[in-house]
C-alpha positions as YAML, in Angstrom:
chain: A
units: angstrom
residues:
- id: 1
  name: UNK
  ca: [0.00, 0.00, 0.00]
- id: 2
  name: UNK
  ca: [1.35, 3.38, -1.17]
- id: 3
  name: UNK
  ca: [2.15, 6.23, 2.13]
- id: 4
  name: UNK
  ca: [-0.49, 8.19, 0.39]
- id: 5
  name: UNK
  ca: [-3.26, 5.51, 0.55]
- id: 6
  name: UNK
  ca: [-2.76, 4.23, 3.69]
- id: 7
  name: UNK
  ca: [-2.75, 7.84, 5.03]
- id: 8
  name: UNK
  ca: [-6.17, 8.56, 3.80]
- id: 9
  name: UNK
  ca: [-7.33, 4.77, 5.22]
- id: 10
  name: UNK
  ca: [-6.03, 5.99, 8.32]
- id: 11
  name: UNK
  ca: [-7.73, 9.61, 8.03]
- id: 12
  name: UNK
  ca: [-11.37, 7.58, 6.80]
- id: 13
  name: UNK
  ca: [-11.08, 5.50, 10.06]
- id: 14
  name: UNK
  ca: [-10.57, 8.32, 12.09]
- id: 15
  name: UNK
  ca: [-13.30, 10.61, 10.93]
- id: 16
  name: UNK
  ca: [-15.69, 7.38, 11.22]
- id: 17
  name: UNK
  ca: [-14.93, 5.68, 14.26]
- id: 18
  name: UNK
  ca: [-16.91, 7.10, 17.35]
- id: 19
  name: UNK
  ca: [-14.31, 9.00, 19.32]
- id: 20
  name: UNK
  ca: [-15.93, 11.67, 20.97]
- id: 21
  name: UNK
  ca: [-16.79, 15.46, 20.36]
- id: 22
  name: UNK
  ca: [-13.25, 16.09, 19.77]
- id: 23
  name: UNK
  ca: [-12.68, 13.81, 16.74]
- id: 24
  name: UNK
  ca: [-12.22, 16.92, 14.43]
- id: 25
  name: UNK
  ca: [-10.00, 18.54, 16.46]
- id: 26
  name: UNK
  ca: [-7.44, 15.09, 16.73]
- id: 27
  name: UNK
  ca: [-7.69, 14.42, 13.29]
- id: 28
  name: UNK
  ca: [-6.96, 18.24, 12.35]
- id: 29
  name: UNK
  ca: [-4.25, 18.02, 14.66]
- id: 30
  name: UNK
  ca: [-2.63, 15.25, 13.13]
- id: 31
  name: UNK
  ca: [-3.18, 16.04, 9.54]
- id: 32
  name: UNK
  ca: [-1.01, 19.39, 10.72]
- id: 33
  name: UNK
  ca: [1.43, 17.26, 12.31]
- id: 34
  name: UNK
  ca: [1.94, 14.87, 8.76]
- id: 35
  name: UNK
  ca: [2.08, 18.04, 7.01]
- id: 36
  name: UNK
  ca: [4.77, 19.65, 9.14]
- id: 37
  name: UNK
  ca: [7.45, 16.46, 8.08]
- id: 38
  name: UNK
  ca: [6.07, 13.47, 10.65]
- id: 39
  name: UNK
  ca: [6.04, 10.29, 8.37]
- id: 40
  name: UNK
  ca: [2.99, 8.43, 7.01]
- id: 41
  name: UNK
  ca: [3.52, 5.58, 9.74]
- id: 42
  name: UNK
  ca: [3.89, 7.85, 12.64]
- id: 43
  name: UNK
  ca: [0.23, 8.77, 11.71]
- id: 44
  name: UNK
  ca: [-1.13, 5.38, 10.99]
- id: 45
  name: UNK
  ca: [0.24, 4.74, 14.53]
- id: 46
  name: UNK
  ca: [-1.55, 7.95, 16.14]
- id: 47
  name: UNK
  ca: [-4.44, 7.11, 14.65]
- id: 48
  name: UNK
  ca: [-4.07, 3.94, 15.41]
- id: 49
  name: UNK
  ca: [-4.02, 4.59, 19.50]
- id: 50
  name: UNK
  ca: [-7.19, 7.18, 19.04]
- id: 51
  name: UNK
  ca: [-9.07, 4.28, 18.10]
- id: 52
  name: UNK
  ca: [-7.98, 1.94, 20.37]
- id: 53
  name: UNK
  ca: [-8.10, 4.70, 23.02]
- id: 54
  name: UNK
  ca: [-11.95, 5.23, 22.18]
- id: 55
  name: UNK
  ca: [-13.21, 1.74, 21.66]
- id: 56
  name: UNK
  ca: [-11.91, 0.99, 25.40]
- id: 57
  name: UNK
  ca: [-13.38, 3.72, 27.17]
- id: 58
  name: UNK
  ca: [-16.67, 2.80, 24.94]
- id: 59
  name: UNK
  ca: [-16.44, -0.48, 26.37]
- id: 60
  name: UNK
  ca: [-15.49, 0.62, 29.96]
- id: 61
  name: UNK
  ca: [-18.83, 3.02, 29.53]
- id: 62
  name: UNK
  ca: [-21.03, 0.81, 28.22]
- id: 63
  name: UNK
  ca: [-19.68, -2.88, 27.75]
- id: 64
  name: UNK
  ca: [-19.58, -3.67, 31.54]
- id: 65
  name: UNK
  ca: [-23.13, -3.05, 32.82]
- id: 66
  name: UNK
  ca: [-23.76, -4.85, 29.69]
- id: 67
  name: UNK
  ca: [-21.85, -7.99, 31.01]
- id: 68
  name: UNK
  ca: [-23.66, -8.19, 34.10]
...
């Protein structure tokens, strides 16, 4: 996969995952970031944690009362 496509996989996932009112702002933020020199897989990885970040506090939220 070319830096350039797996950048824009990376930015699709982040606008469409549910992370929170601030979404726009984190991927902004990182798109500046890229822009400035940081390297395509520094981003995938960023982007990367922000989802990983929001699906656990989704589950911590709302997966537990759902387990018991």
């Amino acid at each position: 996969m070319k830096p350039t496509a797996s950048v824009a996989l990376a930015t699709w996932l982040l606008e469409h995952f549910p992370l929170g009112p601030n979404r726009e702002a984190l991927s902004g933020d990182l798109l500046e970031e890229l822009r400035r020199g940081r390297s395509p897989g520094w981003y995938r990885r960023e982007v990367a944690s922000a989802i990983g970040i929001g699906v656990l506090t989704k589950f911590r939220n709302y997966g537990q009362p759902l387990l018991f």
